């Protein structure tokens, strides 16, 4: 038989309880910071401005048959590079005066993800792009183009 001393077990339980308490306090402080500091609102607006700028700069100089495909591919690359760079996370740490932790990084990433989704909602896209980039919704196509699965996957975030 294996004998486990009760003191060792109590010590482990106390350590886990202390760790859980610390994580709860960290989470509460982070939520209060996000909700009540103006610097976080300014940061989210800054992220959105950066993403809009990326979208505008990703528009090809020559708009041809596959300009939307080229635009979406290049924009996806730009967004991935921005997410991988970690600049947004450093800005988040500075705006919230937080310590580097896995919870803080996860919350910051989820906020960035929501800003990206919010930026490309239909209601905001139509206001941000010039009229010559938007389609007339009264026009009906003469021919419906069916894309190959590889090509169609590039437009999955546009269609929904």
CSV table of N, CA and C in Angstrom, one decimal:
chain,number,residue,atom,x,y,z
A,1,UNK,N,0.8,-1.2,0.0
A,1,UNK,CA,0.0,0.0,0.0
A,1,UNK,C,0.9,1.2,0.0
A,2,UNK,N,0.3,2.3,-0.6
A,2,UNK,CA,1.0,3.6,-0.6
A,2,UNK,C,0.4,4.4,0.4
A,3,UNK,N,1.2,5.0,1.2
A,3,UNK,CA,0.7,5.9,2.3
A,3,UNK,C,1.0,7.3,1.9
A,4,UNK,N,0.0,8.1,1.8
A,4,UNK,CA,0.1,9.5,1.5
A,4,UNK,C,-0.2,10.3,2.8
A,5,UNK,N,0.8,11.1,3.2
A,5,UNK,CA,0.6,11.8,4.4
A,5,UNK,C,-0.5,12.9,4.2
A,6,UNK,N,-1.2,13.1,5.2
A,6,UNK,CA,-2.3,14.1,5.1
A,6,UNK,C,-1.8,15.5,5.0
A,7,UNK,N,-0.6,15.8,5.6
A,7,UNK,CA,-0.1,17.1,5.5
A,7,UNK,C,0.3,17.5,4.1
A,8,UNK,N,0.9,16.6,3.4
A,8,UNK,CA,1.3,16.8,2.0
A,8,UNK,C,0.1,17.1,1.1
A,9,UNK,N,-0.9,16.4,1.3
A,9,UNK,CA,-2.2,16.6,0.6
A,9,UNK,C,-2.8,17.9,0.9
A,10,UNK,N,-2.8,18.3,2.1
A,10,UNK,CA,-3.4,19.6,2.5
A,10,UNK,C,-2.5,20.7,2.0
A,11,UNK,N,-1.2,20.6,1.9
A,11,UNK,CA,-0.4,21.6,1.4
A,11,UNK,C,-0.6,21.8,-0.1
A,12,UNK,N,-0.8,20.7,-0.9
A,12,UNK,CA,-1.1,20.8,-2.3
A,12,UNK,C,-2.5,21.5,-2.5
A,13,UNK,N,-3.4,21.1,-1.7
A,13,UNK,CA,-4.8,21.8,-1.8
A,13,UNK,C,-4.7,23.2,-1.5
A,14,UNK,N,-3.9,23.6,-0.5
A,14,UNK,CA,-3.8,25.0,-0.2
A,14,UNK,C,-3.1,25.8,-1.3
A,15,UNK,N,-2.1,25.2,-1.9
A,15,UNK,CA,-1.4,25.8,-3.0
A,15,UNK,C,-2.3,26.0,-4.2
A,16,UNK,N,-3.1,25.0,-4.5
A,16,UNK,CA,-4.1,25.1,-5.6
A,16,UNK,C,-5.1,26.2,-5.3
A,17,UNK,N,-5.6,26.2,-4.1
A,17,UNK,CA,-6.6,27.2,-3.7
A,17,UNK,C,-6.0,28.6,-3.8
A,18,UNK,N,-4.8,28.8,-3.4
A,18,UNK,CA,-4.1,30.1,-3.5
A,18,UNK,C,-3.9,30.5,-5.0
A,19,UNK,N,-3.5,29.5,-5.8
A,19,UNK,CA,-3.4,29.8,-7.2
A,19,UNK,C,-4.7,30.2,-7.9
A,20,UNK,N,-5.8,29.5,-7.5
A,20,UNK,CA,-7.1,29.8,-8.1
A,20,UNK,C,-7.5,31.2,-7.6
A,21,UNK,N,-7.3,31.6,-6.4
A,21,UNK,CA,-7.6,32.9,-5.9
A,21,UNK,C,-6.8,34.0,-6.6
A,22,UNK,N,-5.6,33.7,-6.9
A,22,UNK,CA,-4.8,34.7,-7.6
A,22,UNK,C,-5.3,34.9,-9.0
A,23,UNK,N,-5.7,33.8,-9.7
A,23,UNK,CA,-6.2,33.9,-11.1
A,23,UNK,C,-7.5,34.6,-11.1
A,24,UNK,N,-8.4,34.4,-10.1
A,24,UNK,CA,-9.6,35.1,-10.0
A,24,UNK,C,-9.4,36.6,-9.8
A,25,UNK,N,-8.5,37.0,-8.9
A,25,UNK,CA,-8.2,38.4,-8.7
A,25,UNK,C,-7.6,39.0,-10.0
A,26,UNK,N,-6.7,38.3,-10.7
A,26,UNK,CA,-6.2,38.8,-11.9
A,26,UNK,C,-7.3,39.0,-13.0
A,27,UNK,N,-8.2,38.1,-13.1
A,27,UNK,CA,-9.3,38.2,-14.1
A,27,UNK,C,-10.2,39.3,-13.7
A,28,UNK,N,-10.5,39.5,-12.4
A,28,UNK,CA,-11.4,40.6,-12.0
A,28,UNK,C,-10.7,42.0,-12.3
A,29,UNK,N,-9.4,42.1,-12.0
A,29,UNK,CA,-8.7,43.3,-12.3
A,29,UNK,C,-8.7,43.6,-13.8
A,30,UNK,N,-8.5,42.6,-14.6
A,30,UNK,CA,-8.4,42.8,-16.0
A,30,UNK,C,-9.8,43.2,-16.6
A,31,UNK,N,-10.8,42.6,-16.1
A,31,UNK,CA,-12.2,43.0,-16.6
A,31,UNK,C,-12.5,44.4,-16.2
A,32,UNK,N,-12.2,44.8,-14.9
A,32,UNK,CA,-12.4,46.2,-14.5
A,32,UNK,C,-11.6,47.2,-15.3
A,33,UNK,N,-10.4,46.8,-15.6
A,33,UNK,CA,-9.5,47.7,-16.5
A,33,UNK,C,-10.1,47.9,-17.9
A,34,UNK,N,-10.6,46.7,-18.5
A,34,UNK,CA,-11.1,46.8,-19.8
A,34,UNK,C,-12.4,47.6,-19.8
A,35,UNK,N,-13.2,47.5,-18.8
A,35,UNK,CA,-14.5,48.2,-18.8
A,35,UNK,C,-14.4,49.6,-18.4
A,36,UNK,N,-13.5,50.0,-17.6
A,36,UNK,CA,-13.5,51.4,-17.0
A,36,UNK,C,-12.4,52.3,-17.5
A,37,UNK,N,-11.4,51.8,-18.2
A,37,UNK,CA,-10.3,52.7,-18.6
A,37,UNK,C,-10.5,53.2,-20.1
A,38,UNK,N,-10.4,54.5,-20.2
A,38,UNK,CA,-10.6,55.1,-21.6
A,38,UNK,C,-9.4,54.6,-22.5
A,39,UNK,N,-8.3,54.3,-22.0
A,39,UNK,CA,-7.2,53.9,-22.8
A,39,UNK,C,-7.5,52.6,-23.6
A,40,UNK,N,-8.3,51.7,-23.0
A,40,UNK,CA,-8.7,50.5,-23.7
A,40,UNK,C,-9.6,50.9,-24.9
A,41,UNK,N,-10.6,51.8,-24.7
A,41,UNK,CA,-11.4,52.2,-25.8
A,41,UNK,C,-10.6,52.8,-26.9
A,42,UNK,N,-9.6,53.6,-26.6
A,42,UNK,CA,-8.8,54.2,-27.6
A,42,UNK,C,-8.0,53.2,-28.3
A,43,UNK,N,-7.5,52.2,-27.6
A,43,UNK,CA,-6.7,51.1,-28.2
A,43,UNK,C,-7.6,50.3,-29.2
A,44,UNK,N,-8.8,50.0,-28.8
A,44,UNK,CA,-9.7,49.2,-29.7
A,44,UNK,C,-9.9,50.0,-31.0
A,45,UNK,N,-10.2,51.3,-30.8
A,45,UNK,CA,-10.4,52.2,-32.0
A,45,UNK,C,-9.1,52.2,-32.8
A,46,UNK,N,-7.9,52.3,-32.2
A,46,UNK,CA,-6.7,52.3,-32.9
A,46,UNK,C,-6.5,50.9,-33.7
A,47,UNK,N,-6.8,49.8,-33.1
A,47,UNK,CA,-6.8,48.5,-33.8
A,47,UNK,C,-7.7,48.5,-35.0
A,48,UNK,N,-8.9,49.1,-34.8
A,48,UNK,CA,-9.8,49.1,-36.0
A,48,UNK,C,-9.2,50.0,-37.1
A,49,UNK,N,-8.7,51.1,-36.7
A,49,UNK,CA,-8.1,52.0,-37.8
A,49,UNK,C,-6.9,51.3,-38.5
A,50,UNK,N,-6.1,50.6,-37.8
A,50,UNK,CA,-5.0,49.8,-38.4
A,50,UNK,C,-5.5,48.8,-39.4
A,51,UNK,N,-6.6,48.1,-39.0
A,51,UNK,CA,-7.2,47.0,-39.8
A,51,UNK,C,-7.8,47.6,-41.0
A,52,UNK,N,-8.5,48.8,-40.9
A,52,UNK,CA,-9.1,49.4,-42.0
A,52,UNK,C,-8.0,49.9,-43.0
A,53,UNK,N,-6.9,50.4,-42.5
A,53,UNK,CA,-5.8,50.8,-43.3
A,53,UNK,C,-5.2,49.7,-44.1
A,54,UNK,N,-5.1,48.5,-43.4
A,54,UNK,CA,-4.6,47.3,-44.1
A,54,UNK,C,-5.5,46.9,-45.2
A,55,UNK,N,-6.9,47.0,-45.0
A,55,UNK,CA,-7.8,46.6,-46.0
A,55,UNK,C,-7.7,47.6,-47.2
A,56,UNK,N,-7.6,48.9,-47.0
A,56,UNK,CA,-7.5,49.8,-48.1
A,56,UNK,C,-6.2,49.6,-48.9
A,57,UNK,N,-5.1,49.4,-48.2
A,57,UNK,CA,-3.8,49.2,-48.8
A,57,UNK,C,-3.7,47.8,-49.6
A,58,UNK,N,-4.5,46.9,-49.2
A,58,UNK,CA,-4.5,45.6,-49.8
A,58,UNK,C,-5.3,45.6,-51.2
A,59,UNK,N,-6.0,46.6,-51.5
A,59,UNK,CA,-6.7,46.7,-52.7
A,59,UNK,C,-5.7,46.8,-53.9
A,60,UNK,N,-5.8,45.9,-54.9
A,60,UNK,CA,-4.8,46.0,-56.0
A,60,UNK,C,-4.9,47.3,-56.7
A,61,UNK,N,-3.7,47.7,-57.3
A,61,UNK,CA,-3.7,48.9,-58.1
A,61,UNK,C,-4.5,48.7,-59.4
A,62,UNK,N,-4.4,47.6,-60.0
A,62,UNK,CA,-5.2,47.3,-61.2
A,62,UNK,C,-6.3,46.3,-60.8
A,63,UNK,N,-7.5,46.8,-61.0
A,63,UNK,CA,-8.7,45.9,-60.7
A,63,UNK,C,-9.1,45.1,-61.9
A,64,UNK,N,-8.8,43.8,-61.9
A,64,UNK,CA,-9.1,43.0,-63.0
A,64,UNK,C,-10.2,41.9,-62.6
A,65,UNK,N,-10.1,40.8,-63.3
A,65,UNK,CA,-11.1,39.8,-63.0
A,65,UNK,C,-11.0,39.2,-61.6
A,66,UNK,N,-9.8,38.9,-61.2
A,66,UNK,CA,-9.7,38.3,-59.9
A,66,UNK,C,-9.2,39.3,-58.8
A,67,UNK,N,-9.6,40.5,-58.9
A,67,UNK,CA,-9.1,41.5,-57.9
A,67,UNK,C,-9.6,41.2,-56.5
A,68,UNK,N,-10.8,40.7,-56.4
A,68,UNK,CA,-11.3,40.4,-55.0
A,68,UNK,C,-10.5,39.2,-54.4
A,69,UNK,N,-10.2,38.2,-55.2
A,69,UNK,CA,-9.4,37.1,-54.7
A,69,UNK,C,-8.0,37.6,-54.3
A,70,UNK,N,-7.4,38.4,-55.1
A,70,UNK,CA,-6.1,38.9,-54.8
A,70,UNK,C,-6.2,39.8,-53.5
A,71,UNK,N,-7.2,40.6,-53.4
A,71,UNK,CA,-7.4,41.5,-52.2
A,71,UNK,C,-7.5,40.6,-51.0
A,72,UNK,N,-8.4,39.6,-51.0
A,72,UNK,CA,-8.7,38.8,-49.8
A,72,UNK,C,-7.4,38.0,-49.4
A,73,UNK,N,-6.7,37.5,-50.4
A,73,UNK,CA,-5.5,36.8,-50.0
A,73,UNK,C,-4.4,37.7,-49.4
A,74,UNK,N,-4.2,38.9,-50.0
A,74,UNK,CA,-3.3,39.8,-49.4
A,74,UNK,C,-3.7,40.3,-48.1
A,75,UNK,N,-5.0,40.6,-47.9
A,75,UNK,CA,-5.5,41.1,-46.6
A,75,UNK,C,-5.3,40.0,-45.5
A,76,UNK,N,-5.6,38.8,-45.9
A,76,UNK,CA,-5.4,37.7,-44.9
A,76,UNK,C,-4.0,37.6,-44.5
A,77,UNK,N,-3.0,37.7,-45.4
A,77,UNK,CA,-1.6,37.7,-45.1
A,77,UNK,C,-1.3,38.9,-44.2
A,78,UNK,N,-1.8,40.1,-44.5
A,78,UNK,CA,-1.5,41.2,-43.6
A,78,UNK,C,-2.0,41.1,-42.2
A,79,UNK,N,-3.3,40.5,-42.1
A,79,UNK,CA,-3.9,40.3,-40.8
A,79,UNK,C,-3.1,39.3,-40.0
A,80,UNK,N,-2.7,38.2,-40.7
A,80,UNK,CA,-1.9,37.2,-40.0
A,80,UNK,C,-0.5,37.7,-39.5
A,81,UNK,N,0.1,38.5,-40.4
A,81,UNK,CA,1.4,39.1,-40.0
A,81,UNK,C,1.2,40.0,-38.8
A,82,UNK,N,0.1,40.8,-38.8
A,82,UNK,CA,-0.2,41.7,-37.6
A,82,UNK,C,-0.4,40.9,-36.4
A,83,UNK,N,-1.2,39.8,-36.5
A,83,UNK,CA,-1.4,39.0,-35.3
A,83,UNK,C,-0.2,38.3,-34.8
A,84,UNK,N,0.7,37.9,-35.7
A,84,UNK,CA,1.9,37.2,-35.3
A,84,UNK,C,2.9,38.1,-34.8
A,85,UNK,N,2.9,39.4,-35.2
A,85,UNK,CA,3.9,40.4,-34.7
A,85,UNK,C,3.9,40.6,-33.2
A,86,UNK,N,2.7,40.6,-32.6
A,86,UNK,CA,2.6,40.8,-31.2
A,86,UNK,C,2.6,42.3,-30.9
A,87,UNK,N,2.6,43.2,-31.8
A,87,UNK,CA,2.6,44.6,-31.6
A,87,UNK,C,1.3,45.0,-30.8
A,88,UNK,N,0.2,44.4,-31.3
A,88,UNK,CA,-1.1,44.6,-30.7
A,88,UNK,C,-1.1,44.3,-29.2
A,89,UNK,N,-0.4,43.2,-28.9
A,89,UNK,CA,-0.3,42.7,-27.5
A,89,UNK,C,0.5,43.7,-26.6
A,90,UNK,N,1.6,44.2,-27.1
A,90,UNK,CA,2.4,45.1,-26.4
A,90,UNK,C,1.6,46.4,-26.2
A,91,UNK,N,0.8,46.8,-27.2
A,91,UNK,CA,-0.1,48.0,-27.0
A,91,UNK,C,-1.1,47.7,-25.9
A,92,UNK,N,-1.6,46.5,-25.9
A,92,UNK,CA,-2.7,46.2,-24.9
A,92,UNK,C,-2.1,46.2,-23.5
A,93,UNK,N,-0.9,45.6,-23.3
A,93,UNK,CA,-0.2,45.7,-22.0
A,93,UNK,C,0.0,47.1,-21.6
A,94,UNK,N,0.5,48.0,-22.5
A,94,UNK,CA,0.7,49.4,-22.2
A,94,UNK,C,-0.6,50.1,-21.8
A,95,UNK,N,-1.7,49.8,-22.5
A,95,UNK,CA,-2.9,50.5,-22.3
A,95,UNK,C,-3.6,50.1,-20.9
A,96,UNK,N,-3.4,48.8,-20.6
A,96,UNK,CA,-4.0,48.3,-19.4
A,96,UNK,C,-3.1,48.2,-18.2
A,97,UNK,N,-1.8,48.5,-18.3
A,97,UNK,CA,-0.8,48.4,-17.3
A,97,UNK,C,-0.9,47.0,-16.6
A,98,UNK,N,-1.0,46.0,-17.5
A,98,UNK,CA,-1.1,44.6,-17.0
A,98,UNK,C,0.2,43.9,-17.1
A,99,UNK,N,0.3,42.8,-16.4
A,99,UNK,CA,1.5,42.0,-16.5
A,99,UNK,C,1.2,41.0,-17.6
A,100,UNK,N,2.3,40.5,-18.1
A,100,UNK,CA,2.3,39.4,-19.2
A,100,UNK,C,1.8,38.1,-18.6
A,101,UNK,N,0.7,37.6,-19.0
A,101,UNK,CA,0.2,36.3,-18.5
A,101,UNK,C,-0.6,35.7,-19.6
A,102,UNK,N,-0.9,34.4,-19.4
A,102,UNK,CA,-1.6,33.7,-20.4
A,102,UNK,C,-3.1,34.2,-20.5
A,103,UNK,N,-3.7,34.6,-19.3
A,103,UNK,CA,-5.0,35.1,-19.3
A,103,UNK,C,-5.1,36.4,-20.0
A,104,UNK,N,-4.1,37.3,-19.8
A,104,UNK,CA,-4.1,38.6,-20.4
A,104,UNK,C,-3.9,38.5,-21.9
A,105,UNK,N,-3.1,37.6,-22.3
A,105,UNK,CA,-2.8,37.4,-23.8
A,105,UNK,C,-4.1,36.8,-24.4
A,106,UNK,N,-4.8,35.9,-23.8
A,106,UNK,CA,-6.0,35.3,-24.4
A,106,UNK,C,-7.1,36.4,-24.5
A,107,UNK,N,-7.3,37.2,-23.4
A,107,UNK,CA,-8.3,38.3,-23.5
A,107,UNK,C,-7.9,39.3,-24.6
A,108,UNK,N,-6.7,39.6,-24.7
A,108,UNK,CA,-6.3,40.6,-25.7
A,108,UNK,C,-6.5,40.0,-27.1
A,109,UNK,N,-6.2,38.8,-27.3
A,109,UNK,CA,-6.4,38.2,-28.6
A,109,UNK,C,-7.9,38.1,-28.9
A,110,UNK,N,-8.7,37.7,-28.0
A,110,UNK,CA,-10.1,37.7,-28.2
A,110,UNK,C,-10.7,39.1,-28.5
A,111,UNK,N,-10.2,40.1,-27.9
A,111,UNK,CA,-10.6,41.5,-28.2
A,111,UNK,C,-10.2,41.8,-29.6
A,112,UNK,N,-9.0,41.5,-30.0
A,112,UNK,CA,-8.5,41.8,-31.4
A,112,UNK,C,-9.4,41.1,-32.4
A,113,UNK,N,-9.7,39.8,-32.1
A,113,UNK,CA,-10.5,39.0,-33.0
A,113,UNK,C,-11.9,39.7,-33.2
A,114,UNK,N,-12.5,40.1,-32.1
A,114,UNK,CA,-13.8,40.8,-32.2
A,114,UNK,C,-13.7,42.1,-32.9
A,115,UNK,N,-12.6,42.8,-32.8
A,115,UNK,CA,-12.4,44.1,-33.5
A,115,UNK,C,-12.4,43.8,-35.0
A,116,UNK,N,-11.7,42.7,-35.4
A,116,UNK,CA,-11.6,42.3,-36.8
A,116,UNK,C,-13.0,42.0,-37.4
A,117,UNK,N,-13.7,41.2,-36.6
A,117,UNK,CA,-15.1,40.8,-37.0
A,117,UNK,C,-15.9,42.0,-37.1
A,118,UNK,N,-15.9,42.9,-36.1
A,118,UNK,CA,-16.7,44.1,-36.1
A,118,UNK,C,-16.3,45.0,-37.3
A,119,UNK,N,-15.1,45.1,-37.6
A,119,UNK,CA,-14.6,46.0,-38.7
A,119,UNK,C,-15.2,45.5,-40.1
A,120,UNK,N,-15.3,44.2,-40.3
A,120,UNK,CA,-15.8,43.7,-41.6
A,120,UNK,C,-17.2,43.3,-41.6
A,121,UNK,N,-18.0,43.8,-40.6
A,121,UNK,CA,-19.4,43.5,-40.7
A,121,UNK,C,-20.0,44.3,-41.9
A,122,UNK,N,-21.1,43.8,-42.5
A,122,UNK,CA,-21.6,44.5,-43.7
A,122,UNK,C,-22.0,45.9,-43.5
A,123,UNK,N,-22.5,46.3,-42.3
A,123,UNK,CA,-22.9,47.7,-42.1
A,123,UNK,C,-21.7,48.6,-42.1
A,124,UNK,N,-20.6,48.2,-41.7
A,124,UNK,CA,-19.4,49.1,-41.6
A,124,UNK,C,-18.6,49.1,-42.9
A,125,UNK,N,-18.6,48.0,-43.7
A,125,UNK,CA,-17.9,48.0,-44.9
A,125,UNK,C,-18.4,48.9,-45.9
A,126,UNK,N,-19.7,49.0,-46.0
A,126,UNK,CA,-20.3,49.9,-47.1
A,126,UNK,C,-20.0,51.3,-46.8
A,127,UNK,N,-19.8,51.7,-45.6
A,127,UNK,CA,-19.5,53.1,-45.2
A,127,UNK,C,-18.0,53.4,-45.4
A,128,UNK,N,-17.2,52.5,-45.4
A,128,UNK,CA,-15.7,52.7,-45.5
A,128,UNK,C,-15.1,52.7,-46.9
A,129,UNK,N,-15.7,52.0,-47.8
A,129,UNK,CA,-15.1,51.8,-49.1
A,129,UNK,C,-15.8,52.8,-50.1
A,130,UNK,N,-15.0,53.3,-51.0
A,130,UNK,CA,-15.6,54.2,-52.0
A,130,UNK,C,-16.7,53.5,-52.8
A,131,UNK,N,-17.6,54.4,-53.4
A,131,UNK,CA,-18.7,53.8,-54.2
A,131,UNK,C,-18.3,52.9,-55.3
A,132,UNK,N,-17.2,53.2,-56.0
A,132,UNK,CA,-16.8,52.4,-57.2
A,132,UNK,C,-16.3,51.0,-56.8
A,133,UNK,N,-16.2,50.7,-55.5
A,133,UNK,CA,-15.8,49.4,-55.1
A,133,UNK,C,-17.1,48.6,-54.7
A,134,UNK,N,-18.2,49.2,-54.6
A,134,UNK,CA,-19.4,48.5,-54.2
A,134,UNK,C,-20.3,48.1,-55.4
A,135,UNK,N,-21.0,47.0,-55.3
A,135,UNK,CA,-21.8,46.5,-56.4
A,135,UNK,C,-23.2,47.1,-56.2
A,136,UNK,N,-23.9,47.3,-57.3
A,136,UNK,CA,-25.3,47.7,-57.3
A,136,UNK,C,-26.1,46.5,-57.1
A,137,UNK,N,-26.9,46.5,-56.0
A,137,UNK,CA,-27.6,45.3,-55.6
A,137,UNK,C,-28.9,45.1,-56.4
A,138,UNK,N,-29.2,46.1,-57.3
A,138,UNK,CA,-30.3,45.9,-58.2
A,138,UNK,C,-30.0,45.1,-59.5
A,139,UNK,N,-28.7,45.0,-59.8
A,139,UNK,CA,-28.3,44.3,-61.0
A,139,UNK,C,-28.3,42.8,-60.7
A,140,UNK,N,-28.7,42.1,-61.7
A,140,UNK,CA,-28.7,40.6,-61.6
A,140,UNK,C,-27.7,40.1,-62.6
A,141,UNK,N,-27.0,39.1,-62.3
A,141,UNK,CA,-25.9,38.6,-63.2
A,141,UNK,C,-26.6,37.8,-64.4
A,142,UNK,N,-25.9,38.0,-65.6
A,142,UNK,CA,-26.4,37.2,-66.7
A,142,UNK,C,-25.9,35.7,-66.6
A,143,UNK,N,-24.8,35.6,-66.0
A,143,UNK,CA,-24.3,34.2,-65.8
A,143,UNK,C,-23.8,34.1,-64.3
A,144,UNK,N,-24.1,33.0,-63.7
A,144,UNK,CA,-23.7,32.7,-62.4
A,144,UNK,C,-22.4,31.9,-62.4
A,145,UNK,N,-21.4,32.4,-61.8
A,145,UNK,CA,-20.1,31.7,-61.8
A,145,UNK,C,-20.0,30.8,-60.6
A,146,UNK,N,-19.7,29.6,-60.9
A,146,UNK,CA,-19.5,28.6,-59.8
A,146,UNK,C,-18.0,28.4,-59.6
A,147,UNK,N,-17.5,28.7,-58.4
A,147,UNK,CA,-16.1,28.6,-58.2
A,147,UNK,C,-15.7,27.2,-57.7
A,148,UNK,N,-14.5,26.8,-58.0
A,148,UNK,CA,-13.9,25.6,-57.5
A,148,UNK,C,-13.8,25.7,-55.9
A,149,UNK,N,-13.8,24.6,-55.2
A,149,UNK,CA,-13.7,24.7,-53.7
A,149,UNK,C,-12.5,25.4,-53.2
A,150,UNK,N,-11.4,25.3,-53.9
A,150,UNK,CA,-10.2,26.0,-53.5
A,150,UNK,C,-10.3,27.5,-53.6
A,151,UNK,N,-10.9,27.9,-54.7
A,151,UNK,CA,-11.2,29.4,-54.9
A,151,UNK,C,-12.3,29.9,-54.0
A,152,UNK,N,-13.3,29.1,-53.8
A,152,UNK,CA,-14.5,29.5,-53.0
A,152,UNK,C,-14.1,29.7,-51.6
A,153,UNK,N,-13.1,28.9,-51.1
A,153,UNK,CA,-12.7,29.0,-49.7
A,153,UNK,C,-12.2,30.4,-49.4
A,154,UNK,N,-11.6,31.1,-50.4
A,154,UNK,CA,-11.0,32.4,-50.2
A,154,UNK,C,-12.1,33.4,-49.9
A,155,UNK,N,-13.4,33.1,-50.2
A,155,UNK,CA,-14.5,34.1,-50.0
A,155,UNK,C,-15.4,33.7,-48.9
A,156,UNK,N,-15.0,32.7,-48.1
A,156,UNK,CA,-15.9,32.2,-47.1
A,156,UNK,C,-16.2,33.3,-46.0
A,157,UNK,N,-15.2,34.1,-45.7
A,157,UNK,CA,-15.5,35.2,-44.7
A,157,UNK,C,-16.3,36.3,-45.3
A,158,UNK,N,-16.3,36.5,-46.6
A,158,UNK,CA,-17.1,37.6,-47.2
A,158,UNK,C,-18.5,37.2,-47.2
A,159,UNK,N,-18.8,35.9,-47.6
A,159,UNK,CA,-20.2,35.5,-47.8
A,159,UNK,C,-20.8,35.2,-46.4
A,160,UNK,N,-20.1,34.7,-45.5
A,160,UNK,CA,-20.6,34.5,-44.1
A,160,UNK,C,-20.6,33.1,-43.7
